[in-house]
mmCIF file of C-alpha atoms in Angstrom:
data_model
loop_
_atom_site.group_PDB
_atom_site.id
_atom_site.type_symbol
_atom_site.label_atom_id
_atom_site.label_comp_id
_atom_site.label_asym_id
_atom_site.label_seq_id
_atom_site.Cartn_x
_atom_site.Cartn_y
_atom_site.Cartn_z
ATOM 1 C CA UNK D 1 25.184 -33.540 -8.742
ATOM 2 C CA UNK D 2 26.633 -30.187 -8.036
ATOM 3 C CA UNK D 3 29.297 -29.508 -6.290
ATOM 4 C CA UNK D 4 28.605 -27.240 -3.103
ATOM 5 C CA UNK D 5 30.623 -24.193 -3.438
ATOM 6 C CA UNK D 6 32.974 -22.238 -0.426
ATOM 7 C CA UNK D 7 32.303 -18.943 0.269
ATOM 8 C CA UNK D 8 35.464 -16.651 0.720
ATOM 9 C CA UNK D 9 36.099 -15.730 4.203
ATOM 10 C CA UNK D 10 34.907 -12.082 5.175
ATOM 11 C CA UNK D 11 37.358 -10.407 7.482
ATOM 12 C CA UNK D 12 36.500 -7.216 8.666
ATOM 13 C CA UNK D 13 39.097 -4.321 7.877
ATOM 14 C CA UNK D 14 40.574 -2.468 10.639
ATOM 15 C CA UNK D 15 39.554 1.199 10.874
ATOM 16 C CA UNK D 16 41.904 3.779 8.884
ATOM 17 C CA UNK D 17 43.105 7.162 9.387
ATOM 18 C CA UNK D 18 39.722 8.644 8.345
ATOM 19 C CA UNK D 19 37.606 6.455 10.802
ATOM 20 C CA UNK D 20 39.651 7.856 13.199
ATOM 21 C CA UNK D 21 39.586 11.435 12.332
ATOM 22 C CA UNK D 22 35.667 11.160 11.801
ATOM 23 C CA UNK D 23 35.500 9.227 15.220
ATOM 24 C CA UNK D 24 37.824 12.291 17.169
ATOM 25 C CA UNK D 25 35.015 14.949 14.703
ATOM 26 C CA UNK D 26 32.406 13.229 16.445
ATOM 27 C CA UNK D 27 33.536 13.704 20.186
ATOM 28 C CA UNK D 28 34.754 17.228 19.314
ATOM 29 C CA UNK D 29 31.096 17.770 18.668
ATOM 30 C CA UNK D 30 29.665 16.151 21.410
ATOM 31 C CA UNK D 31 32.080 18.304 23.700
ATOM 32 C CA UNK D 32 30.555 21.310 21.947
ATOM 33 C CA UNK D 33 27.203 20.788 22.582
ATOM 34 C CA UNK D 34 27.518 20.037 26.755
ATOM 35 C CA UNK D 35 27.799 24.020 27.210
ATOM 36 C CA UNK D 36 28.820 23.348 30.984
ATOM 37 C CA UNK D 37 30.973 20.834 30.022
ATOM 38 C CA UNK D 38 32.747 23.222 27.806
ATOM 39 C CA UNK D 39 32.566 26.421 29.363
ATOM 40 C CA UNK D 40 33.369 26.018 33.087
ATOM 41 C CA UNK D 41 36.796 24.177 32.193
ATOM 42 C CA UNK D 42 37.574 27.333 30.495
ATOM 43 C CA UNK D 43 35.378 30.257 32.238
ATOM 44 C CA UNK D 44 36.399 29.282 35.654
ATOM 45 C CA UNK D 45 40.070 29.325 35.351
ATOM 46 C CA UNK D 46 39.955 32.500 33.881
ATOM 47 C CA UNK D 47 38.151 34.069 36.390
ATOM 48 C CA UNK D 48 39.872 32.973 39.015
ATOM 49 C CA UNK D 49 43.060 34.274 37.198
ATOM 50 C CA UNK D 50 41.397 37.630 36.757
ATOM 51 C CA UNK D 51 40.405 38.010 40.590
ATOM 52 C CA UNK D 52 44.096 37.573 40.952
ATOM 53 C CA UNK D 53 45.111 39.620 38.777
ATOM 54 C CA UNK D 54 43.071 42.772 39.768
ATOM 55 C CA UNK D 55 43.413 42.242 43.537
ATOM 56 C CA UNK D 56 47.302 41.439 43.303
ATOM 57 C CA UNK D 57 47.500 43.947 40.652
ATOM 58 C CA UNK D 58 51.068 41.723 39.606
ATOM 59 C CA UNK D 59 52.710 42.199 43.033
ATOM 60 C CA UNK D 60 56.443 41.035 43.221
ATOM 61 C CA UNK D 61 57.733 38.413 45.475
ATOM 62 C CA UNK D 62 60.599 39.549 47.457
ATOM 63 C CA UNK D 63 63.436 37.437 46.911
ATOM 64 C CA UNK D 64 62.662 36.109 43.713
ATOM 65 C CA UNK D 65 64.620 38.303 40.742
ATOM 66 C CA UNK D 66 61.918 40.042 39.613
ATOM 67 C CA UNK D 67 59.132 36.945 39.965
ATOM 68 C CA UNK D 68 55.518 37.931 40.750
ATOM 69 C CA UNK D 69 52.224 36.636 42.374
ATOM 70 C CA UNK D 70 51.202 35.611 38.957
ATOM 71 C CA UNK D 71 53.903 34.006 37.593
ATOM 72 C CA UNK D 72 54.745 32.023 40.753
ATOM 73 C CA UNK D 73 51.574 30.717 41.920
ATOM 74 C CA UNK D 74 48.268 31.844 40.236
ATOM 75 C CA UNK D 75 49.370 30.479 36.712
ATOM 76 C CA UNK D 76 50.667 27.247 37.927
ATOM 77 C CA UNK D 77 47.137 26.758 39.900
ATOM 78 C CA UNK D 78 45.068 27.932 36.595
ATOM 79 C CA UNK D 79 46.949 25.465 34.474
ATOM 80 C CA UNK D 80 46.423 22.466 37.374
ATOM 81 C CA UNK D 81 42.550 23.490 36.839
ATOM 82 C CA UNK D 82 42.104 23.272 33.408
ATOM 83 C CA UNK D 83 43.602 19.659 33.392
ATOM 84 C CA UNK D 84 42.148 18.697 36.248
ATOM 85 C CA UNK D 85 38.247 20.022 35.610
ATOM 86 C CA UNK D 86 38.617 18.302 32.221
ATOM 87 C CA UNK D 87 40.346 15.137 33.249
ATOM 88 C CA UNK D 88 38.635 14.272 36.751
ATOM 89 C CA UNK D 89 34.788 16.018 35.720
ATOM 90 C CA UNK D 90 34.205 16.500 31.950
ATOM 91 C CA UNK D 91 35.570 12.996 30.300
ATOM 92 C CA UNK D 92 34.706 10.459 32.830
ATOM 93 C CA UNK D 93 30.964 11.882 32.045
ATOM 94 C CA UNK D 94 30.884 11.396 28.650
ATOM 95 C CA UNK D 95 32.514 7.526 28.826
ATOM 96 C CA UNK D 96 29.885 6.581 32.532
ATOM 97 C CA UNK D 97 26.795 7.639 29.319
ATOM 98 C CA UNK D 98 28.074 5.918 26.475
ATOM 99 C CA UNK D 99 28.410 3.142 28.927
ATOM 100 C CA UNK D 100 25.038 3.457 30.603
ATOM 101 C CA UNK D 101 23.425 3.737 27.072
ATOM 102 C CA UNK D 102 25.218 0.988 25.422
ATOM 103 C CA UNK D 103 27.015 2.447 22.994
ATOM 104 C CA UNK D 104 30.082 0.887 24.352
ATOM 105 C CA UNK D 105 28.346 -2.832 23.962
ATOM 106 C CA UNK D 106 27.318 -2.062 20.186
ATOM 107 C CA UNK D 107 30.676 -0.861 19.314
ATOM 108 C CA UNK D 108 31.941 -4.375 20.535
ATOM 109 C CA UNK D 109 30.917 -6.238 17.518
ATOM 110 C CA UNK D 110 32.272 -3.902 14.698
ATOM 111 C CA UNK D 111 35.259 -3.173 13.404
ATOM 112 C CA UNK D 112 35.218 0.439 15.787
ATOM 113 C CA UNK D 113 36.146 -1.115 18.922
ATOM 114 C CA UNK D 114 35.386 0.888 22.527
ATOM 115 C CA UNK D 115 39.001 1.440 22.938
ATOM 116 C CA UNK D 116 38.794 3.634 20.464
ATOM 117 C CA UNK D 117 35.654 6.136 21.990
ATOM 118 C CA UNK D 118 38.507 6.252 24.806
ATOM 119 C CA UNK D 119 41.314 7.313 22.426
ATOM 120 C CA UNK D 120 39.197 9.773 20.542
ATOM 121 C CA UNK D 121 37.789 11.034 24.104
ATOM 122 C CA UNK D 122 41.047 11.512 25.431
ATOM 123 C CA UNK D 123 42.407 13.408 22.339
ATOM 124 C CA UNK D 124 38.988 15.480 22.193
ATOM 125 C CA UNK D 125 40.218 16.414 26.268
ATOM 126 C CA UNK D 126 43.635 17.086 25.745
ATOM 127 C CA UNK D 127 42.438 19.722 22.497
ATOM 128 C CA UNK D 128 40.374 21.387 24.988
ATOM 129 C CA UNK D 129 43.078 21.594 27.724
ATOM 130 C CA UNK D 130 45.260 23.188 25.368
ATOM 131 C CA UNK D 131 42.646 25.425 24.045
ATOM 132 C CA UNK D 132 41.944 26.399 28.009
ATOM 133 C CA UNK D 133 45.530 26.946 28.979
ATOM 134 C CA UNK D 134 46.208 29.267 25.699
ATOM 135 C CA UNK D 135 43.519 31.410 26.973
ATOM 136 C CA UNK D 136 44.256 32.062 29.975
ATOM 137 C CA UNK D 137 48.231 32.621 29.262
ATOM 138 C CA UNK D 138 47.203 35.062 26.645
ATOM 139 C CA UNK D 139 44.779 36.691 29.248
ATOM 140 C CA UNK D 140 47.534 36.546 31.990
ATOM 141 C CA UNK D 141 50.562 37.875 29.358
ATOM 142 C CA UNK D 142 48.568 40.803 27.454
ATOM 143 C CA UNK D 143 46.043 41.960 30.929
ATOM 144 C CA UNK D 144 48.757 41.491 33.689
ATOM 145 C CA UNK D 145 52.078 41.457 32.667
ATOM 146 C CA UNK D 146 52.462 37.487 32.880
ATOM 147 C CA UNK D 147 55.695 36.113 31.554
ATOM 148 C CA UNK D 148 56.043 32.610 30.001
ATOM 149 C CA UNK D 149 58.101 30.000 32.699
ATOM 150 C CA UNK D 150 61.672 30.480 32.570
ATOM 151 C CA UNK D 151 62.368 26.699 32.308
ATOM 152 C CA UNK D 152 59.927 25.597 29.706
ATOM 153 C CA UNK D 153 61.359 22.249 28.605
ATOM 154 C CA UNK D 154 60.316 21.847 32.080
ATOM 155 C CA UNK D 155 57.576 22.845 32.615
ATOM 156 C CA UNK D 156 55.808 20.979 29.340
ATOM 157 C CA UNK D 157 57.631 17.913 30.948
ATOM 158 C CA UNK D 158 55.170 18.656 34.133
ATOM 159 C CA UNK D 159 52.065 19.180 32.148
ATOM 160 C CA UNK D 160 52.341 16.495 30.420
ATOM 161 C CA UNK D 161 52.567 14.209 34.017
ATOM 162 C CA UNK D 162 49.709 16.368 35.205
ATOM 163 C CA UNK D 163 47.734 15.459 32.469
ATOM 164 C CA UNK D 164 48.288 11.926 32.671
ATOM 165 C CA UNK D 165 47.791 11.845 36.319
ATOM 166 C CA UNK D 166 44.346 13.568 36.047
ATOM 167 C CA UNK D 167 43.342 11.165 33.465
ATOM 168 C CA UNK D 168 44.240 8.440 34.906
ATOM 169 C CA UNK D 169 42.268 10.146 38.525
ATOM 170 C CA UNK D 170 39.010 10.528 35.683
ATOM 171 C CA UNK D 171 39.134 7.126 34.275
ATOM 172 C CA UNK D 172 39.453 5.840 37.725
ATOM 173 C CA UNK D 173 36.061 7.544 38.328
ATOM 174 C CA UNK D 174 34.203 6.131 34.907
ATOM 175 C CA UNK D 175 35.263 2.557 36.229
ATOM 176 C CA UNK D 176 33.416 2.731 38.961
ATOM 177 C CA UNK D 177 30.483 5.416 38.651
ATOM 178 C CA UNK D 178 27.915 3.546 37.545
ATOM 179 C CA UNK D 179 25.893 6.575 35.651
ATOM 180 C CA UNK D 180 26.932 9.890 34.036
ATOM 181 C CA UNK D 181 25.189 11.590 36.777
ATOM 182 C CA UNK D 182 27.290 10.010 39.353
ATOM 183 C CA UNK D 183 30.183 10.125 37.569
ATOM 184 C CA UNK D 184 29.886 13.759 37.567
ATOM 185 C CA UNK D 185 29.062 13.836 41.338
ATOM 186 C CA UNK D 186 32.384 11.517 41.913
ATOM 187 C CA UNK D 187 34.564 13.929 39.775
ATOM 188 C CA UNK D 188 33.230 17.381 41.476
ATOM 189 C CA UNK D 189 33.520 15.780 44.814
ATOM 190 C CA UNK D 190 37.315 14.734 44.261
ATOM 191 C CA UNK D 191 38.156 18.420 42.265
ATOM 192 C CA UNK D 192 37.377 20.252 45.139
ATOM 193 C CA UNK D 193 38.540 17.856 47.705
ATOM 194 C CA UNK D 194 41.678 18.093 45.798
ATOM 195 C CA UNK D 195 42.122 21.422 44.808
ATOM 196 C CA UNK D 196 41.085 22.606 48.211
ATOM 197 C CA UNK D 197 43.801 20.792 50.072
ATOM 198 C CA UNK D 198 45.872 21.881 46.796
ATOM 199 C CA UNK D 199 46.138 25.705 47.384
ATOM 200 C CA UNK D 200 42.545 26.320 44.872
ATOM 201 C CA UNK D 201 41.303 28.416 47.419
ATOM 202 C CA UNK D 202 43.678 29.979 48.992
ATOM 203 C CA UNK D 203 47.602 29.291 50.548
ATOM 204 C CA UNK D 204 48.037 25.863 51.906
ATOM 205 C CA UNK D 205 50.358 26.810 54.853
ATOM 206 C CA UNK D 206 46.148 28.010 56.447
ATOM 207 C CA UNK D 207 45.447 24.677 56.400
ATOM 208 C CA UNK D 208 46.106 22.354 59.158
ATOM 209 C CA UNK D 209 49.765 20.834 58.705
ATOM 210 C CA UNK D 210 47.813 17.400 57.977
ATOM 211 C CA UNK D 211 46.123 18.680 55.607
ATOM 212 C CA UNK D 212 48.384 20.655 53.914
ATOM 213 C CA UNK D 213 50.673 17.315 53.885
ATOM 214 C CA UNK D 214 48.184 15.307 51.807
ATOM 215 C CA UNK D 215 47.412 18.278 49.955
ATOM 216 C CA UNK D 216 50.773 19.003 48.828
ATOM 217 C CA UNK D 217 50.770 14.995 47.480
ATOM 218 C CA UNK D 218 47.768 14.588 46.037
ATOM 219 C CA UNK D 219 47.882 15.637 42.197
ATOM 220 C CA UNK D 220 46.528 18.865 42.088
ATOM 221 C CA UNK D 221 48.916 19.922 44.982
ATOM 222 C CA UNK D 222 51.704 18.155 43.297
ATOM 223 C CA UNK D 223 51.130 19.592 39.712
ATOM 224 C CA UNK D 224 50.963 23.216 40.866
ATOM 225 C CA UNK D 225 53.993 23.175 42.854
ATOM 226 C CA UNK D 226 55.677 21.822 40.118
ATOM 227 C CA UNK D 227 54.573 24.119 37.711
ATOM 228 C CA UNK D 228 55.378 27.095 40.026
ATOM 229 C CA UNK D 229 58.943 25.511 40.439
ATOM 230 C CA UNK D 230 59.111 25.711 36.615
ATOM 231 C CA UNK D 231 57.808 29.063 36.143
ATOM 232 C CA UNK D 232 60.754 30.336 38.631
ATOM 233 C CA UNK D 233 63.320 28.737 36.765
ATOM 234 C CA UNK D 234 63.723 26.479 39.949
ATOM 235 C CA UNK D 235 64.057 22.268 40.308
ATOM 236 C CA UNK D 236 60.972 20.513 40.762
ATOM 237 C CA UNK D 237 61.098 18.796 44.020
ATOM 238 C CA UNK D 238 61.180 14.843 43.157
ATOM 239 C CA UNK D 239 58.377 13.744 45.586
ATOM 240 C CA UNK D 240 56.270 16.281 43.500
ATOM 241 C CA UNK D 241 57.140 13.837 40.103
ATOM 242 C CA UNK D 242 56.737 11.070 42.479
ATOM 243 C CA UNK D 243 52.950 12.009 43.187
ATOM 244 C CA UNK D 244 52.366 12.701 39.603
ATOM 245 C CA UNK D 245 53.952 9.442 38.119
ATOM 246 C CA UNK D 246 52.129 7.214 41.201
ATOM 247 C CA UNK D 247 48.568 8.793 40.692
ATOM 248 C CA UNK D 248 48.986 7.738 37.181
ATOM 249 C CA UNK D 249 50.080 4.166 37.651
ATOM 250 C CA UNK D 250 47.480 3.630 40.417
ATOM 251 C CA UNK D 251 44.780 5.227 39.173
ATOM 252 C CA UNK D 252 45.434 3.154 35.302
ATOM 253 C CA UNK D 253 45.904 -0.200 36.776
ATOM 254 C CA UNK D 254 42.689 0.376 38.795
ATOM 255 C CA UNK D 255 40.714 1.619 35.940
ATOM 256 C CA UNK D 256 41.852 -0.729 33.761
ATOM 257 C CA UNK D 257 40.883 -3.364 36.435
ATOM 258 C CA UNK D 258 37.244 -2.313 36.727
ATOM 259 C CA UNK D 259 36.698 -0.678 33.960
ATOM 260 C CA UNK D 260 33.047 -2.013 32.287
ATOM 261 C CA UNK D 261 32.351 -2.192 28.727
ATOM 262 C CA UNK D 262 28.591 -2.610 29.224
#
């Protein structure tokens, strides 16, 4: 009579450094290949910052030590689009089609869990932010005599809220788009609705008071004025933070809430 014998246990090891790396090499790819995807976050910016420049052609603002146009406002608004197109547009897109196409479900049941598409997505965003934002500083300090914010402890500190504010805004819209396509649609329709009411297209103080109110709240409103207020040397205005740290809190705890895997 034999004796039946006990298999060891298999436990599955948890993902190292390289998975991780490989996982982020992956995304970066994927990014790479959606030429819209990539390009507008970076092309439109710097157009925008290039109308500026040549119609403004770096006017001072009186009152301001030597400030200009470009330093004070068209900068601050460049930087706020960058985050925002990326954040609110590009990487809800990519996370509504791996859901739609189940890559999210497979990934359940190895040792790559979906948290860690998000992780790698979000790193693959914030590279391309960066990469966006060099750009057009370079662009705005070598073309049009753009000078680097004269509190920048200060303003990093209000990037860094932007970008977690539009991030939370774009995972808000991959909980609840139910396809890429419509996650797309979502994002584009709350860009513009934001960065219109934001100053995108022009001064807020043309837009009704109402509108210029919620504007001025909302995050791309709130980033840009804060950013401006950096560039100046000046305080950022604490409702400004305010906006920034409640669209990220709001917008997290209802993505995390609805947030599908499958």
């Amino acid at each position: 009579m034999t004796t039946p014998t006990t298999q060891p246990e298999i436990t599955a090891r948890p993902p190292g450094f390289g998975a991780w790396m490989a996982l982020v090499l992956a995304e970066s790819k994927m990014v790479m290949r959606d030429t819209a995807g990539l390009l507008i976050p970076i092309g439109l910016p710097m157009l925008l910052l290039v109308m500026h420049g040549i119609s403004m052609d770096n006017q001072v603002l009186p009152g301001t030590d030597g400030l200009t146009v470009m330093e004070v406002f068209v900068l601050p608004l460049v930087i706020t689009m960058v985050v925002a197109t990326v954040g609110v547009v590009n990487m809800p897109s990519f996370l509504s089609y791996y859901r739609r196409s189940g890559v999210l479900r497979r990934l359940a049941v190895t040792p790559m869990k979906p948290m860690m598409i998000l992780v790698a997505q979000a790193v693959v965003s914030v590279i391309q932010s960066v990469i966006g934002i060099a750009l057009a500083l370079t662009l705005a300090l070598a073309a049009f005599g753009g000078n680097l914010p004269r509190s920048p402890l200060v303003a990093l500190g209000v990037f860094a809220l932007t970008m977690f504010a539009m991030y939370a805004v774009g995972m808000l819209v991959a909980a609840l788009a139910p396809t890429a396509n419509s996650s797309v649609a979502i994002g584009l329709v709350l860009f513009f609705a934001m960065g219109a009411t934001g100053g995108m297209f022009g001064s807020r103080e043309a837009l009704p008071d109402l509108m210029a109110t919620i504007g001025e709240f909302l995050p791309f409103g709130a980033a840009a004025e804060a950013l401006g207020a950096a560039w100046a040397g000046q305080s950022v205005e604490t409702t400004h933070i305010l906006s920034l740290l409640g669209a990220t809190l709001i917008g997290s705890l209802v993505a995390a809430k609805f947030f599908r895997w499958q």
